[in-house]
Amino acid sequence: MIFIFSAPSGSGKSTMVNHLLATFKDTFELSISATTRPPRGQEQHGREYYFMSVEEFKQLLSKDAFVEHEQVYEGLYYGTLKSEIERIEGNGHHVLFDIDVKGGVNVKRLYGDDATAIFICPPDLETLRKRLEGRGDTSPEMIEKRLAKAEEELSYKPQFDYVIINDRLERATAELDHIIESRLKG
Ligand code: ADP
Ligand code: 5GP
């Protein structure tokens, strides 16, 4: 099965995904995307992302190596490699996607009922700003770009199977666990 997590940057997607990986042991694996953005903080190649140049990314595109890809921010490309999905399925795990809203909608369309698309929603834009600032690894210029994009991203909500408002973390993760357990039971 495929579980898709999409949201404006800073809404808590990574927090939610890490919660699932820790709670449901040996069940899920996170799809590691390719990106042309530089590593942030302690990020490592092959762990958070496959970091690459725009030239490398375009070469893979020309070889039809991606399930989907988006230019999420100006000049910054992100994409899911077909080889990554094969790797995770080969390990016998369900696939978790942490991808932007457009990518999320595309993957849902591609996998249909095999995919559960979950939109993580910030309580409001001011809280989103505080969380992005609090994370302390994104430049003020990138924070403004991400906030400017958030409103448009929120309009994609109705295209997802579930919307979780990430207000109190404990409440939001409990809601998520409930959704996941019911999907895994089929
Ligand atoms: P995303 O992956 O969507 O960009 P993160 O998971 O990195 O977002 O969360 C952004 C920041 O907000 C992180 O510093 C995280 O610890 C914090 N955060 C996430 N969820 C909550 C919450 N419910 N309450 C307070 N802070 C939160
Ligand atoms: P960040 O730079 O904060 O890691 O990610 C920026 C945005 O790109 C996030 O919304 C993230 O979910 C999205 N993203 C990461 N990987 C992919 C991908 O493979 N495809 C798409 N479409 N979006 C991605």
Coordinates of N, CA and C and ligand atoms in Angstrom, one line a residue:
M1 N 0.8 -1.2 0.0 CA 0.0 0.0 0.0 C 0.9 1.3 0.0
I2 N 0.2 2.3 -0.4 CA 0.9 3.6 -0.5 C 0.3 4.6 0.4
F3 N 1.0 5.3 1.2 CA 0.5 6.4 2.1 C 1.2 7.7 1.7
I4 N 0.4 8.7 1.3 CA 0.9 9.9 0.8 C 0.7 11.0 1.8
F5 N 1.7 11.7 2.2 CA 1.6 12.9 3.1 C 2.0 14.1 2.3
S6 N 1.1 15.1 2.3 CA 1.3 16.4 1.6 C 0.8 17.5 2.5
A7 N 1.5 18.7 2.4 CA 1.1 19.8 3.2 C 2.0 21.0 2.9
P8 N 1.6 22.2 3.2 CA 2.5 23.3 3.1 C 3.8 23.0 4.0
S9 N 4.9 23.4 3.5 CA 6.2 23.2 4.3 C 6.1 23.8 5.7
G10 N 6.4 23.0 6.7 CA 6.4 23.4 8.1 C 5.2 23.0 8.8
S11 N 4.2 22.3 8.1 CA 3.0 21.9 8.7 C 3.1 20.7 9.7
G12 N 4.2 19.9 9.5 CA 4.5 18.8 10.3 C 4.5 17.4 9.6
K13 N 4.7 17.5 8.3 CA 4.7 16.2 7.6 C 5.8 15.3 8.1
S14 N 7.1 15.8 8.2 CA 8.2 15.0 8.6 C 7.9 14.4 10.0
T15 N 7.4 15.3 10.9 CA 7.1 14.9 12.3 C 6.1 13.7 12.3
M16 N 5.1 13.8 11.5 CA 4.1 12.7 11.4 C 4.6 11.4 10.8
V17 N 5.4 11.6 9.7 CA 6.0 10.4 9.1 C 7.0 9.7 10.0
N18 N 7.8 10.5 10.8 CA 8.7 9.9 11.7 C 8.0 9.2 12.9
H19 N 6.8 9.8 13.2 CA 6.0 9.1 14.3 C 5.5 7.8 13.8
L20 N 5.1 7.7 12.5 CA 4.6 6.4 12.0 C 5.8 5.4 11.9
L21 N 6.9 5.8 11.5 CA 8.1 4.9 11.3 C 8.4 4.3 12.7
A22 N 8.3 5.2 13.7 CA 8.7 4.7 15.1 C 7.6 3.9 15.7
T23 N 6.3 4.1 15.4 CA 5.2 3.4 16.0 C 4.9 2.1 15.4
F24 N 4.9 2.1 14.1 CA 4.6 0.8 13.3 C 5.9 0.3 12.8
K25 N 6.6 -0.4 13.7 CA 8.0 -0.9 13.3 C 8.0 -1.9 12.2
D26 N 8.9 -1.8 11.3 CA 9.1 -2.8 10.2 C 7.8 -2.9 9.3
T27 N 7.1 -1.9 9.2 CA 5.8 -1.9 8.4 C 6.0 -1.0 7.2
F28 N 6.5 0.2 7.4 CA 6.6 1.3 6.4 C 8.1 1.6 6.1
E29 N 8.3 2.1 4.9 CA 9.6 2.7 4.5 C 9.3 4.0 3.8
L30 N 10.1 5.0 4.1 CA 9.9 6.3 3.5 C 10.6 6.4 2.1
S31 N 9.8 6.8 1.1 CA 10.4 6.9 -0.2 C 11.4 8.1 -0.2
I32 N 12.6 7.8 -0.5 CA 13.6 8.9 -0.5 C 13.6 9.6 -1.9
S33 N 13.3 10.9 -1.9 CA 13.2 11.6 -3.2 C 14.5 12.0 -3.7
A34 N 14.6 12.3 -5.0 CA 15.7 13.0 -5.5 C 15.4 14.5 -5.5
T35 N 16.4 15.3 -5.2 CA 16.2 16.8 -5.2 C 17.4 17.5 -5.6
T36 N 17.2 18.7 -6.2 CA 18.3 19.6 -6.6 C 18.6 20.7 -5.5
R37 N 17.8 20.7 -4.4 CA 18.1 21.7 -3.4 C 19.3 21.2 -2.6
P38 N 20.1 22.1 -2.0 CA 21.3 21.7 -1.2 C 20.8 21.1 0.1
P39 N 21.6 20.2 0.7 CA 21.3 19.6 2.0 C 21.1 20.7 3.1
R40 N 20.2 20.5 4.0 CA 19.9 21.4 5.2 C 20.4 20.7 6.4
G41 N 21.0 21.5 7.3 CA 21.4 20.9 8.6 C 22.2 19.7 8.5
Q42 N 21.7 18.6 9.2 CA 22.5 17.3 9.2 C 22.1 16.4 8.1
E43 N 21.3 16.8 7.1 CA 20.8 15.9 6.1 C 22.0 15.2 5.4
Q44 N 21.7 14.0 5.0 CA 22.7 13.2 4.3 C 22.2 12.6 3.0
H45 N 23.1 12.5 2.0 CA 22.7 11.9 0.7 C 22.3 10.4 1.0
G46 N 21.2 10.0 0.4 CA 20.7 8.7 0.6 C 20.0 8.4 1.8
R47 N 19.9 9.4 2.7 CA 19.1 9.2 4.0 C 17.8 10.1 3.8
E48 N 18.0 11.4 3.8 CA 16.8 12.3 3.7 C 16.4 12.4 2.2
Y49 N 17.4 12.6 1.3 CA 17.2 12.8 -0.1 C 18.4 12.2 -0.9
Y50 N 18.2 12.0 -2.2 CA 19.3 11.8 -3.1 C 19.6 13.2 -3.6
F51 N 20.6 13.8 -3.1 CA 20.9 15.2 -3.6 C 21.7 15.1 -4.9
M52 N 21.3 16.0 -5.8 CA 22.0 16.0 -7.1 C 21.9 17.3 -7.8
S53 N 22.7 17.5 -8.9 CA 22.7 18.7 -9.7 C 21.5 18.7 -10.6
V54 N 21.1 19.9 -11.1 CA 20.0 20.0 -12.1 C 20.4 19.2 -13.3
E55 N 21.6 19.1 -13.7 CA 22.0 18.3 -14.9 C 21.7 16.8 -14.6
E56 N 22.1 16.4 -13.5 CA 21.9 14.9 -13.2 C 20.4 14.6 -13.1
F57 N 19.6 15.6 -12.5 CA 18.2 15.4 -12.4 C 17.6 15.3 -13.8
K58 N 18.0 16.2 -14.7 CA 17.4 16.3 -16.1 C 17.8 15.0 -16.9
Q59 N 19.0 14.5 -16.6 CA 19.4 13.3 -17.3 C 18.5 12.1 -16.9
L60 N 18.2 12.0 -15.6 CA 17.3 11.0 -15.1 C 15.9 11.1 -15.7
L61 N 15.5 12.4 -15.8 CA 14.2 12.7 -16.4 C 14.1 12.2 -17.9
S62 N 15.2 12.4 -18.6 CA 15.2 12.0 -20.0 C 15.2 10.5 -20.1
K63 N 15.6 9.8 -19.1 CA 15.6 8.3 -19.1 C 14.3 7.8 -18.5
D64 N 13.4 8.7 -18.3 CA 12.0 8.3 -17.7 C 12.2 7.5 -16.4
A65 N 13.1 8.0 -15.6 CA 13.4 7.3 -14.3 C 12.4 7.7 -13.2
F66 N 11.6 8.7 -13.4 CA 10.7 9.2 -12.3 C 9.3 8.7 -12.4
V67 N 8.7 8.4 -11.2 CA 7.2 8.2 -11.1 C 6.5 9.5 -11.3
E68 N 7.0 10.5 -10.6 CA 6.5 11.9 -10.7 C 7.6 12.8 -10.3
H69 N 7.5 14.1 -10.8 CA 8.5 15.1 -10.4 C 7.8 16.5 -10.5
E70 N 8.3 17.4 -9.6 CA 7.7 18.8 -9.7 C 8.9 19.7 -9.4
Q71 N 8.7 20.9 -10.0 CA 9.6 22.1 -9.6 C 8.8 22.7 -8.5
V72 N 9.1 22.3 -7.2 CA 8.3 22.7 -6.1 C 8.6 24.2 -5.8
Y73 N 9.8 24.6 -5.8 CA 10.1 26.0 -5.7 C 11.0 26.4 -6.9
E74 N 11.0 27.7 -7.1 CA 11.7 28.2 -8.3 C 13.1 27.6 -8.4
G75 N 13.4 26.9 -9.5 CA 14.7 26.3 -9.7 C 15.0 25.1 -8.9
L76 N 14.1 24.7 -8.0 CA 14.4 23.5 -7.2 C 13.5 22.4 -7.6
Y77 N 14.1 21.3 -8.1 CA 13.3 20.1 -8.5 C 13.3 19.0 -7.5
Y78 N 12.2 18.3 -7.4 CA 12.0 17.2 -6.5 C 11.3 16.1 -7.3
G79 N 11.7 14.8 -7.1 CA 11.0 13.7 -7.8 C 11.2 12.4 -7.1
T80 N 10.2 11.5 -7.4 CA 10.2 10.1 -6.9 C 10.8 9.2 -8.0
L81 N 11.8 8.5 -7.6 CA 12.4 7.6 -8.6 C 11.7 6.2 -8.6
K82 N 11.5 5.7 -9.8 CA 10.8 4.4 -9.9 C 11.6 3.3 -9.1
S83 N 12.9 3.4 -9.2 CA 13.8 2.5 -8.5 C 13.6 2.5 -7.0
E84 N 13.2 3.6 -6.5 CA 12.9 3.7 -5.0 C 11.7 2.9 -4.6
I85 N 10.6 3.0 -5.4 CA 9.4 2.3 -5.1 C 9.7 0.8 -5.2
E86 N 10.4 0.4 -6.2 CA 10.8 -1.0 -6.4 C 11.6 -1.5 -5.2
R87 N 12.5 -0.7 -4.7 CA 13.4 -1.1 -3.6 C 12.5 -1.3 -2.3
I88 N 11.6 -0.4 -2.1 CA 10.8 -0.6 -0.8 C 9.8 -1.7 -0.9
E89 N 9.2 -1.9 -2.1 CA 8.3 -3.0 -2.3 C 9.0 -4.4 -2.2
G90 N 10.3 -4.4 -2.7 CA 11.1 -5.5 -2.6 C 11.5 -5.9 -1.2
N91 N 11.5 -4.9 -0.3 CA 11.7 -5.1 1.1 C 10.5 -5.6 1.8
G92 N 9.3 -5.6 1.1 CA 8.1 -6.1 1.7 C 7.5 -5.0 2.6
H93 N 7.8 -3.7 2.4 CA 7.2 -2.7 3.2 C 6.2 -1.8 2.4
H94 N 5.3 -1.2 3.2 CA 4.4 -0.2 2.6 C 5.2 1.1 2.4
V95 N 4.8 1.8 1.3 CA 5.6 3.0 1.0 C 4.9 4.3 1.6
L96 N 5.8 5.1 2.2 CA 5.3 6.4 2.7 C 5.9 7.5 1.8
F97 N 5.1 8.4 1.3 CA 5.5 9.5 0.5 C 5.4 10.8 1.3
D98 N 6.5 11.6 1.3 CA 6.4 13.0 1.8 C 6.7 13.9 0.6
I99 N 5.6 14.3 0.0 CA 5.7 15.0 -1.3 C 4.8 16.2 -1.3
D100 N 5.1 17.1 -2.2 CA 4.3 18.4 -2.3 C 2.9 18.1 -2.8
V101 N 2.0 19.1 -2.6 CA 0.5 18.8 -2.8 C 0.2 18.3 -4.3
K102 N 0.9 18.9 -5.3 CA 0.7 18.5 -6.6 C 1.1 17.1 -6.9
G103 N 2.3 16.8 -6.4 CA 2.9 15.4 -6.5 C 1.9 14.4 -5.8
G104 N 1.4 14.8 -4.6 CA 0.5 14.0 -3.8 C -0.8 13.6 -4.7
V105 N -1.3 14.6 -5.3 CA -2.5 14.4 -6.1 C -2.2 13.5 -7.3
N106 N -1.0 13.7 -7.9 CA -0.6 12.9 -9.0 C -0.4 11.4 -8.6
V107 N 0.3 11.2 -7.5 CA 0.5 9.8 -7.0 C -0.8 9.1 -6.7
K108 N -1.7 9.9 -6.1 CA -3.0 9.3 -5.7 C -3.8 8.9 -7.0
R109 N -3.7 9.7 -8.0 CA -4.4 9.4 -9.3 C -3.7 8.1 -9.9
L110 N -2.4 8.0 -9.8 CA -1.7 6.9 -10.3 C -2.0 5.5 -9.7
Y111 N -2.1 5.6 -8.3 CA -2.3 4.3 -7.6 C -3.7 4.1 -7.1
G112 N -4.6 5.0 -7.2 CA -6.0 4.8 -6.9 C -6.3 4.3 -5.5
D113 N -7.1 3.2 -5.4 CA -7.5 2.7 -4.1 C -6.3 2.1 -3.3
D114 N -5.2 1.8 -4.0 CA -4.0 1.3 -3.3 C -3.3 2.4 -2.5
A115 N -3.7 3.7 -2.8 CA -3.1 4.8 -2.1 C -4.0 5.5 -1.2
T116 N -3.5 5.9 0.0 CA -4.3 6.7 1.0 C -3.6 8.1 1.0
A117 N -4.3 9.1 0.6 CA -3.7 10.5 0.5 C -4.1 11.3 1.7
I118 N -3.1 11.8 2.5 CA -3.4 12.5 3.8 C -2.8 13.9 3.7
F119 N -3.6 14.9 4.0 CA -3.2 16.3 3.9 C -3.0 16.7 5.4
I120 N -1.8 17.2 5.7 CA -1.5 17.7 7.0 C -1.7 19.2 7.0
C121 N -2.6 19.7 7.8 CA -2.9 21.1 7.7 C -2.5 21.9 9.0
P122 N -1.8 23.1 8.8 CA -1.4 23.8 10.0 C -2.7 24.5 10.6
P123 N -2.7 24.8 11.9 CA -3.9 25.4 12.5 C -4.2 26.7 11.8
D124 N -3.2 27.5 11.5 CA -3.3 28.8 10.8 C -1.9 29.2 10.3
L125 N -1.9 30.3 9.5 CA -0.6 30.7 8.8 C 0.4 31.3 9.8
E126 N -0.1 31.9 10.9 CA 0.8 32.5 11.9 C 1.6 31.3 12.6
T127 N 0.8 30.3 12.9 CA 1.5 29.1 13.6 C 2.5 28.5 12.6
L128 N 2.1 28.5 11.4 CA 3.0 27.9 10.4 C 4.3 28.7 10.3
R129 N 4.2 30.0 10.3 CA 5.4 30.8 10.3 C 6.3 30.6 11.5
K130 N 5.6 30.5 12.7 CA 6.4 30.2 13.9 C 7.1 28.9 13.9
R131 N 6.5 27.9 13.3 CA 7.1 26.5 13.3 C 8.3 26.5 12.3
L132 N 8.1 27.2 11.2 CA 9.2 27.3 10.2 C 10.4 28.0 10.8
E133 N 10.1 29.1 11.5 CA 11.2 29.9 12.2 C 11.8 29.1 13.3
G134 N 11.0 28.4 14.0 CA 11.4 27.6 15.2 C 12.3 26.4 14.8
R135 N 12.1 25.9 13.6 CA 12.9 24.8 13.1 C 14.4 25.2 12.9
G136 N 14.6 26.5 12.6 CA 15.9 27.1 12.6 C 16.9 26.6 11.5
D137 N 16.3 26.0 10.5 CA 17.2 25.5 9.4 C 16.9 26.1 8.1
T138 N 16.0 27.0 8.0 CA 15.5 27.6 6.7 C 15.7 29.1 6.8
S139 N 16.3 29.7 5.7 CA 16.7 31.1 5.7 C 15.4 31.9 5.7
P140 N 15.5 33.2 6.2 CA 14.3 34.1 6.2 C 13.7 34.2 4.8
E141 N 14.5 34.3 3.8 CA 14.0 34.4 2.4 C 13.2 33.2 2.0
M142 N 13.7 32.0 2.3 CA 13.0 30.7 2.0 C 11.7 30.6 2.8
I143 N 11.7 31.1 4.0 CA 10.5 31.1 4.9 C 9.4 31.9 4.2
E144 N 9.8 33.1 3.7 CA 8.8 33.9 3.0 C 8.3 33.2 1.8
K145 N 9.1 32.6 1.0 CA 8.7 31.9 -0.2 C 7.7 30.8 0.1
R146 N 8.1 30.1 1.2 CA 7.2 28.9 1.6 C 5.9 29.4 2.1
L147 N 5.9 30.5 2.9 CA 4.6 31.0 3.3 C 3.7 31.5 2.2
A148 N 4.4 32.2 1.2 CA 3.7 32.7 0.1 C 3.0 31.6 -0.7
K149 N 3.6 30.4 -0.7 CA 3.1 29.3 -1.4 C 2.0 28.6 -0.7
A150 N 2.0 28.7 0.7 CA 1.1 27.9 1.5 C -0.4 28.1 1.2
E151 N -0.8 29.3 0.9 CA -2.2 29.5 0.7 C -2.7 28.8 -0.5
E152 N -1.9 28.8 -1.6 CA -2.3 28.0 -2.8 C -2.3 26.5 -2.5
E153 N -1.3 26.1 -1.7 CA -1.3 24.7 -1.4 C -2.5 24.2 -0.6
L154 N -3.0 25.1 0.3 CA -4.1 24.7 1.1 C -5.4 24.5 0.3
S155 N -5.4 25.0 -0.9 CA -6.6 24.9 -1.8 C -6.7 23.4 -2.4
Y156 N -5.6 22.6 -2.2 CA -5.6 21.3 -2.7 C -6.3 20.3 -1.7
K157 N -6.6 20.8 -0.5 CA -7.1 19.9 0.5 C -8.2 19.0 0.1
P158 N -9.3 19.5 -0.6 CA -10.4 18.6 -1.0 C -10.0 17.4 -1.8
Q159 N -8.9 17.4 -2.4 CA -8.5 16.3 -3.3 C -7.8 15.1 -2.6
F160 N -7.7 15.3 -1.2 CA -7.1 14.2 -0.4 C -8.2 13.4 0.3
D161 N -7.8 12.2 0.6 CA -8.7 11.3 1.3 C -9.0 11.7 2.7
Y162 N -8.0 12.3 3.4 CA -8.1 12.7 4.8 C -7.4 14.0 5.0
V163 N -7.9 14.9 5.9 CA -7.2 16.1 6.3 C -7.0 16.0 7.8
I164 N -5.8 16.2 8.3 CA -5.5 16.2 9.7 C -5.0 17.6 10.1
I165 N -5.7 18.2 11.0 CA -5.2 19.5 11.5 C -4.1 19.3 12.5
N166 N -2.9 19.7 12.3 CA -1.8 19.4 13.2 C -1.8 20.6 14.2
D167 N -2.7 20.5 15.2 CA -2.7 21.6 16.2 C -1.9 21.1 17.4
R168 N -2.5 20.2 18.2 CA -1.7 19.6 19.3 C -1.1 18.3 18.8
L169 N 0.2 18.1 18.9 CA 0.8 16.9 18.3 C 0.2 15.6 18.7
E170 N 0.0 15.5 20.0 CA -0.5 14.3 20.6 C -1.9 13.9 20.0
R171 N -2.7 14.9 19.8 CA -4.1 14.7 19.3 C -4.0 14.3 17.8
A172 N -3.1 15.1 17.1 CA -3.0 14.8 15.6 C -2.4 13.5 15.3
T173 N -1.4 13.0 16.1 CA -0.8 11.7 15.8 C -1.8 10.6 16.2
A174 N -2.6 10.8 17.2 CA -3.6 9.8 17.6 C -4.6 9.6 16.4
E175 N -5.0 10.8 15.8 CA -5.9 10.7 14.7 C -5.3 10.0 13.5
L176 N -4.0 10.2 13.3 CA -3.3 9.6 12.2 C -3.2 8.1 12.5
D177 N -2.9 7.7 13.7 CA -2.8 6.2 14.0 C -4.1 5.5 13.7
H178 N -5.2 6.2 14.1 CA -6.5 5.6 13.9 C -6.7 5.4 12.4
I179 N -6.4 6.3 11.5 CA -6.6 6.2 10.1 C -5.7 5.1 9.5
I180 N -4.5 5.0 10.0 CA -3.5 4.0 9.5 C -4.0 2.6 9.9
E181 N -4.4 2.5 11.1 CA -4.8 1.1 11.6 C -6.0 0.7 10.8
S182 N -7.0 1.6 10.5 CA -8.2 1.1 9.8 C -7.8 0.8 8.4
R183 N -6.9 1.5 7.8 CA -6.4 1.2 6.4 C -5.7 -0.1 6.3
L184 N -4.8 -0.4 7.3 CA -4.0 -1.6 7.3 C -4.9 -2.9 7.5
K185 N -6.0 -2.7 8.3 CA -7.0 -3.8 8.5 C -7.7 -4.1 7.2
G186 N -7.8 -3.0 6.3 CA -8.5 -3.2 5.0 C -10.0 -3.1 5.2
Ligands
ADP1 P1 7.3 19.7 7.4 O1 8.0 18.3 7.3 O2 5.9 19.7 7.0 O3 8.1 20.8 6.7 P2 8.2 19.5 10.2 O4 7.7 18.2 10.6 O5 9.6 19.7 10.0 O6 7.3 20.1 9.0 O7 7.6 20.6 11.4 C1 8.0 21.9 11.4 C2 8.4 22.3 12.8 O8 7.2 22.4 13.6 C3 9.4 21.4 13.5 O9 10.3 22.1 14.2 C4 8.5 20.5 14.3 O10 9.2 20.0 15.5 C5 7.4 21.5 14.7 N1 6.1 20.9 15.0 C6 5.5 19.9 14.2 N2 4.2 19.6 14.7 C7 4.0 20.4 15.8 C8 2.9 20.6 16.7 N3 1.8 19.9 16.6 N4 3.1 21.5 17.6 C9 4.2 22.3 17.7 N5 5.3 22.2 16.9 C10 5.2 21.2 15.9
5GP2 P1 11.9 20.3 1.7 O1 12.8 21.2 0.8 O2 11.3 21.1 2.8 O3 12.5 19.0 2.1 O4 10.7 19.9 0.8 C1 10.0 20.9 0.1 C2 8.7 20.3 -0.5 O5 9.0 19.3 -1.5 C3 7.9 19.5 0.5 O6 6.5 19.8 0.3 C4 8.1 18.1 0.2 O7 7.1 17.2 0.6 C5 8.3 18.2 -1.3 N1 8.9 17.0 -1.9 C6 9.9 16.2 -1.5 N2 10.2 15.2 -2.3 C7 9.3 15.3 -3.3 C8 9.1 14.5 -4.5 O8 9.7 13.5 -4.8 N3 8.1 14.9 -5.4 C9 7.4 16.0 -5.1 N4 6.4 16.4 -6.0 N5 7.5 16.8 -4.0 C10 8.5 16.4 -3.1

